[in-house]
Short mmCIF file of C-alpha atoms in Angstrom, two decimals:
data_model
loop_
_atom_site.label_atom_id
_atom_site.label_comp_id
_atom_site.label_asym_id
_atom_site.label_seq_id
_atom_site.Cartn_x
_atom_site.Cartn_y
_atom_site.Cartn_z
CA MET A 200 121.91 131.59 110.89
CA THR A 201 121.50 129.61 113.55
CA PRO A 202 118.85 126.60 113.46
CA PRO A 203 115.77 125.74 115.36
CA VAL A 204 116.09 123.92 119.01
CA ILE A 205 113.49 121.36 118.53
CA ASP A 206 113.90 118.90 116.13
CA GLY A 207 110.64 119.09 114.16
CA ALA A 208 111.87 122.18 113.26
CA PHE A 209 115.55 121.80 112.78
CA ALA A 210 114.51 118.98 110.30
CA ARG A 211 112.73 120.93 108.73
CA TRP A 212 114.80 123.10 108.33
CA LEU A 213 117.73 121.09 107.32
CA ALA A 214 115.43 119.94 104.45
CA GLY A 215 114.76 123.20 103.14
CA ARG A 216 118.76 123.76 103.39
CA ALA A 217 119.51 120.02 101.40
CA GLY A 218 116.37 121.53 98.67
CA ASP A 219 117.70 124.68 98.02
CA LEU A 220 121.60 123.02 97.37
CA LEU A 221 119.78 120.42 94.87
CA LEU A 222 118.30 123.76 93.78
CA ARG A 223 121.44 125.19 92.64
CA THR A 224 122.72 122.31 91.00
CA ARG A 225 120.59 121.86 88.59
CA GLU A 226 120.91 125.33 88.06
CA GLU A 227 125.03 125.25 87.53
CA VAL A 228 125.50 121.51 86.80
CA GLY A 229 123.05 121.48 83.97
CA PHE A 230 121.35 118.78 82.47
CA ALA A 231 123.01 117.77 79.79
CA ASP A 232 125.41 114.17 81.39
CA PRO A 233 122.80 113.55 83.84
CA HIS A 234 125.32 110.92 85.71
CA ALA A 235 127.13 114.07 86.56
CA LEU A 236 123.80 116.14 87.93
CA LYS A 237 123.44 113.16 89.74
CA ALA A 238 126.62 112.35 91.45
CA ALA A 239 126.71 116.64 91.69
CA GLY A 240 123.17 116.75 93.96
CA ASP A 241 124.54 113.50 96.78
CA LYS A 242 127.85 114.95 97.35
CA LEU A 243 126.57 118.53 97.45
CA SER A 244 123.59 117.34 99.87
CA HIS A 245 124.79 114.64 101.83
CA GLU A 246 127.94 116.98 102.58
CA LEU A 247 125.64 119.76 104.02
CA ILE A 248 123.18 117.61 105.39
CA ARG A 249 126.59 116.10 107.35
CA THR A 250 128.23 119.17 108.82
CA GLU A 251 125.13 120.28 109.73
CA LEU A 252 124.23 117.95 111.62
CA ALA A 253 127.56 117.34 113.65
CA ARG A 254 127.64 120.71 113.48
CA TRP A 255 124.28 121.50 115.91
CA ARG A 256 123.06 117.55 116.64
CA PRO A 257 126.43 116.40 117.59
CA GLY A 258 125.87 114.26 120.07
CA ASP A 259 123.24 112.23 117.98
CA ALA A 260 124.33 109.12 115.32
CA VAL A 261 123.23 108.86 111.67
CA LEU A 262 122.80 106.75 109.03
CA SER A 263 122.50 108.79 105.35
CA GLU A 264 122.52 105.81 101.95
CA GLU A 265 125.69 108.13 100.80
CA ASP A 266 128.08 107.40 103.19
CA GLY A 267 129.82 104.07 102.59
CA ASP A 268 128.58 101.42 104.79
CA SER A 269 125.54 102.32 104.60
CA ARG A 270 124.00 98.83 103.85
CA GLY A 271 126.00 97.16 105.62
CA ALA A 272 125.57 96.13 109.11
CA GLY A 273 127.29 98.69 111.08
CA THR A 274 127.24 98.64 114.59
CA ASP A 275 128.21 102.40 115.95
CA ARG A 276 124.05 103.42 115.85
CA LEU A 277 122.91 100.51 117.70
CA ALA A 278 124.04 101.86 120.31
CA ALA A 279 122.76 105.21 120.24
CA GLU A 280 120.06 107.26 121.92
CA ARG A 281 119.21 108.92 118.77
CA VAL A 282 120.08 108.71 114.83
CA TRP A 283 119.31 110.35 112.20
CA ILE A 284 117.73 108.73 109.45
CA VAL A 285 118.68 110.23 105.79
CA ASP A 286 118.63 110.40 102.10
CA PRO A 287 120.64 113.65 100.66
CA LEU A 288 118.40 113.01 97.92
CA ASP A 289 115.95 110.64 96.91
CA GLY A 290 114.31 111.06 93.44
CA THR A 291 118.41 110.38 92.17
CA ARG A 292 116.73 109.71 88.01
CA GLU A 293 113.81 112.36 88.76
CA PHE A 294 116.20 115.08 89.60
CA SER A 295 118.58 114.14 86.96
CA GLU A 296 115.39 114.86 83.86
CA GLU A 297 114.38 118.10 83.23
CA GLY A 298 111.39 119.15 84.48
CA ARG A 299 110.41 116.70 86.50
CA ASP A 300 109.65 118.13 89.53
CA ASP A 301 109.05 114.56 92.15
CA TRP A 302 112.19 114.28 93.98
CA ALA A 303 113.08 114.68 97.34
CA VAL A 304 115.32 115.19 100.45
CA HIS A 305 113.89 113.69 103.89
CA ILE A 306 115.51 113.76 107.56
CA ALA A 307 114.65 112.01 109.77
CA LEU A 308 114.51 111.17 113.82
CA TRP A 309 114.70 107.53 115.24
CA GLY A 310 114.98 107.93 119.20
CA ARG A 311 115.60 104.55 121.54
CA ARG A 312 113.11 106.58 123.74
CA GLY A 313 110.02 106.68 121.40
CA THR A 314 106.89 106.20 121.98
CA SER A 315 104.91 104.95 118.68
CA PRO A 316 106.62 101.58 117.32
CA HIS A 317 109.02 103.31 114.73
CA LYS A 318 109.97 104.99 117.11
CA LEU A 319 111.02 108.38 115.12
CA LEU A 320 110.79 111.14 117.36
CA ALA A 321 110.89 114.03 113.88
CA GLY A 322 110.78 113.45 110.12
CA ALA A 323 110.64 116.85 106.90
CA VAL A 324 110.12 115.76 103.46
CA ALA A 325 111.54 118.97 101.14
CA ILE A 326 110.51 118.57 97.72
CA PRO A 327 112.55 121.41 96.46
CA ALA A 328 110.75 121.81 93.34
CA GLN A 329 107.21 121.98 93.97
CA HIS A 330 108.85 124.98 96.32
CA ARG A 331 106.96 122.66 99.27
CA THR A 332 108.05 121.16 102.90
CA LEU A 333 106.10 118.70 105.21
CA ALA A 334 107.51 118.28 108.20
CA THR A 335 106.35 116.95 112.18
CA ASP A 336 106.92 120.67 113.45
CA PHE A 337 103.23 121.24 111.61
CA PRO A 338 101.57 118.01 110.60
CA PRO A 339 99.85 118.57 107.77
CA ALA A 340 95.78 117.84 107.94
CA TYR A 341 94.40 114.78 107.95
CA PRO A 342 93.59 114.47 104.05
CA PRO A 343 89.77 114.73 102.95
CA LEU A 344 88.22 111.70 101.26
CA GLY A 345 88.50 112.76 97.94
CA PRO A 346 85.27 113.38 94.94
CA HIS A 347 86.70 110.64 92.55
CA PRO A 348 85.32 106.95 91.85
CA ARG A 349 88.14 104.91 91.76
CA LEU A 350 90.64 104.39 94.42
CA ARG A 351 94.33 105.77 93.56
CA LEU A 352 96.83 104.32 94.00
CA ALA A 353 100.20 105.84 94.42
CA ALA A 354 102.98 103.39 92.18
CA SER A 355 106.84 103.32 90.79
CA ARG A 356 107.88 105.55 87.54
CA SER A 357 110.32 102.00 87.29
CA ARG A 358 110.24 99.26 89.82
CA PRO A 359 106.20 98.81 90.74
CA PRO A 360 105.74 95.90 92.83
CA ALA A 361 104.75 92.45 90.41
CA PHE A 362 102.02 91.77 92.65
CA LEU A 363 100.60 95.96 91.91
CA ALA A 364 98.94 94.66 88.81
CA GLY A 365 96.40 92.53 89.85
CA LEU A 366 96.43 94.57 93.28
CA ALA A 367 94.74 96.94 91.46
CA ALA A 368 92.49 95.10 89.92
CA ASP A 369 90.84 93.39 92.79
CA LEU A 370 90.34 97.05 94.32
CA ASP A 371 89.75 98.26 90.22
CA ALA A 372 92.24 101.70 91.21
CA GLU A 373 93.76 102.95 89.12
CA LEU A 374 96.82 103.90 89.06
CA VAL A 375 99.68 107.20 89.01
CA PRO A 376 102.32 106.91 88.12
CA MET A 377 105.55 108.96 90.57
CA GLY A 378 109.45 109.73 91.31
CA SER A 379 110.57 109.88 95.04
CA ALA A 380 109.23 107.83 98.00
CA GLY A 381 107.85 110.64 99.50
CA VAL A 382 106.53 112.33 96.20
CA LYS A 383 103.97 110.25 96.86
CA ILE A 384 103.61 109.76 100.44
CA ALA A 385 103.60 113.01 100.49
CA ALA A 386 101.11 112.62 98.10
CA VAL A 387 98.77 110.57 100.17
CA VAL A 388 99.93 112.93 103.21
CA GLY A 389 97.83 115.95 100.33
CA GLY A 390 94.94 114.18 99.50
CA GLU A 391 95.86 113.71 95.60
CA VAL A 392 96.35 110.13 95.65
CA ASP A 393 94.64 107.36 98.12
CA ALA A 394 97.76 104.67 99.43
CA TYR A 395 100.93 103.99 98.26
CA VAL A 396 102.27 100.25 98.40
CA HIS A 397 105.78 98.95 97.82
CA GLY A 398 107.73 95.72 98.01
CA GLY A 399 110.72 95.37 97.54
CA GLY A 400 114.45 97.52 97.07
CA GLN A 401 113.89 100.05 99.33
CA TYR A 402 115.60 100.77 102.92
CA GLU A 403 114.80 103.05 106.25
CA TRP A 404 116.20 106.22 104.20
CA ASP A 405 114.00 105.52 101.57
CA SER A 406 110.96 105.90 103.91
CA ALA A 407 111.86 107.17 107.17
CA ALA A 408 110.80 110.93 106.76
CA PRO A 409 107.60 109.96 105.13
CA VAL A 410 107.12 107.83 107.41
CA ALA A 411 106.92 110.03 110.67
CA VAL A 412 104.71 113.02 108.63
CA ALA A 413 101.92 110.14 108.01
CA THR A 414 101.74 109.08 110.41
CA ALA A 415 102.11 113.04 112.68
CA THR A 416 99.44 113.44 110.59
CA GLY A 417 96.71 110.65 111.27
CA LEU A 418 97.88 108.01 108.69
CA HIS A 419 98.56 104.58 109.07
CA ALA A 420 102.07 103.43 108.05
CA SER A 421 102.49 100.17 108.22
CA ARG A 422 104.63 96.66 106.40
CA ILE A 423 102.07 95.43 103.55
CA ASP A 424 101.52 92.04 105.89
CA GLY A 425 99.87 94.96 108.83
CA SER A 426 103.19 94.92 110.99
CA ALA A 427 105.29 97.45 112.14
CA LEU A 428 107.36 99.69 110.47
CA LYS A 429 111.46 99.26 112.82
CA TYR A 430 114.55 101.31 112.25
CA ASN A 431 117.98 101.61 113.10
CA GLU A 432 117.99 98.19 112.85
CA THR A 433 121.03 96.54 112.09
CA ASP A 434 120.28 94.79 109.07
CA PRO A 435 118.92 99.03 106.52
CA ARG A 436 117.13 97.07 104.05
CA LEU A 437 113.49 98.13 104.52
CA PRO A 438 112.05 96.34 101.27
CA ASP A 439 108.03 97.59 101.99
CA LEU A 440 105.65 98.53 103.07
CA VAL A 441 101.72 100.31 102.75
CA VAL A 442 100.44 104.02 103.38
CA CYS A 443 97.02 105.07 103.23
CA ARG A 444 94.18 106.80 105.30
CA LYS A 445 93.05 104.47 108.25
CA ASP A 446 89.11 103.36 106.86
CA LEU A 447 91.21 102.43 103.93
CA ALA A 448 93.50 100.31 105.86
CA PRO A 449 91.32 97.21 106.24
CA ARG A 450 90.24 96.33 103.13
CA LEU A 451 93.42 97.10 101.70
CA LEU A 452 95.72 95.32 103.28
CA ALA A 453 92.94 91.67 103.32
CA ALA A 454 93.20 92.29 99.84
CA LEU A 455 97.01 92.47 99.60
CA ARG A 456 97.50 89.36 102.09
CA GLN A 457 95.87 87.70 98.35
CA HIS A 458 98.75 88.71 96.77
CA LEU A 459 101.21 87.87 99.24
CA PRO A 460 103.66 84.59 98.09
CA GLY A 461 102.97 82.04 101.07
#
């Protein structure tokens, strides 16, 4: 099968291919040994993505969570004009739990000539167990303001930041626990929650693809201090972010300033 030429459509195609493979892996490996299932999912999805990028985008660099030196300060990609930033399986814990659908595949493209602060040219988030993919080739509509009287904040199931409970109390907000970062940002894009706030423990591949989709949709995305998200940096750690409706951003960032150290 020949994939689309346009980068956004290619990202959608590649995320979908990896997602289909992960669904088959779940069926074939089963859930009896969660560690084996996680390992198989990470390995097979990574290999597929790497193979297809080498075949169809051979001149581009790649930053993948599953590369052996991904957390190092490697320099090859820093001189590249285009870098694919990928997470072959975001939400491995949820992937290995039977019945959970809050895991995702992230495919993003960074370009040196990008005009936005984050320089993300394209991106796709596949949520295979929900049978949907969000991508920048046809970005979703800006989410309508819901009827909920309280703000809803997507929160990590396993690693919520320490300040989140206090922030939610100040905003009279409801915390909605979810797995993958991509699923959380997709929930903001879809209007199921009003914002996603995270602090600590993330890398570029955790947020690049969902941020590309969110900003293509027209949502606000930044660091939790309001500064710009930057990708293809020497150190791939990008520990915090906030994604929300633009009309909510000033209120949310002001509340965050009361909870940040220093």
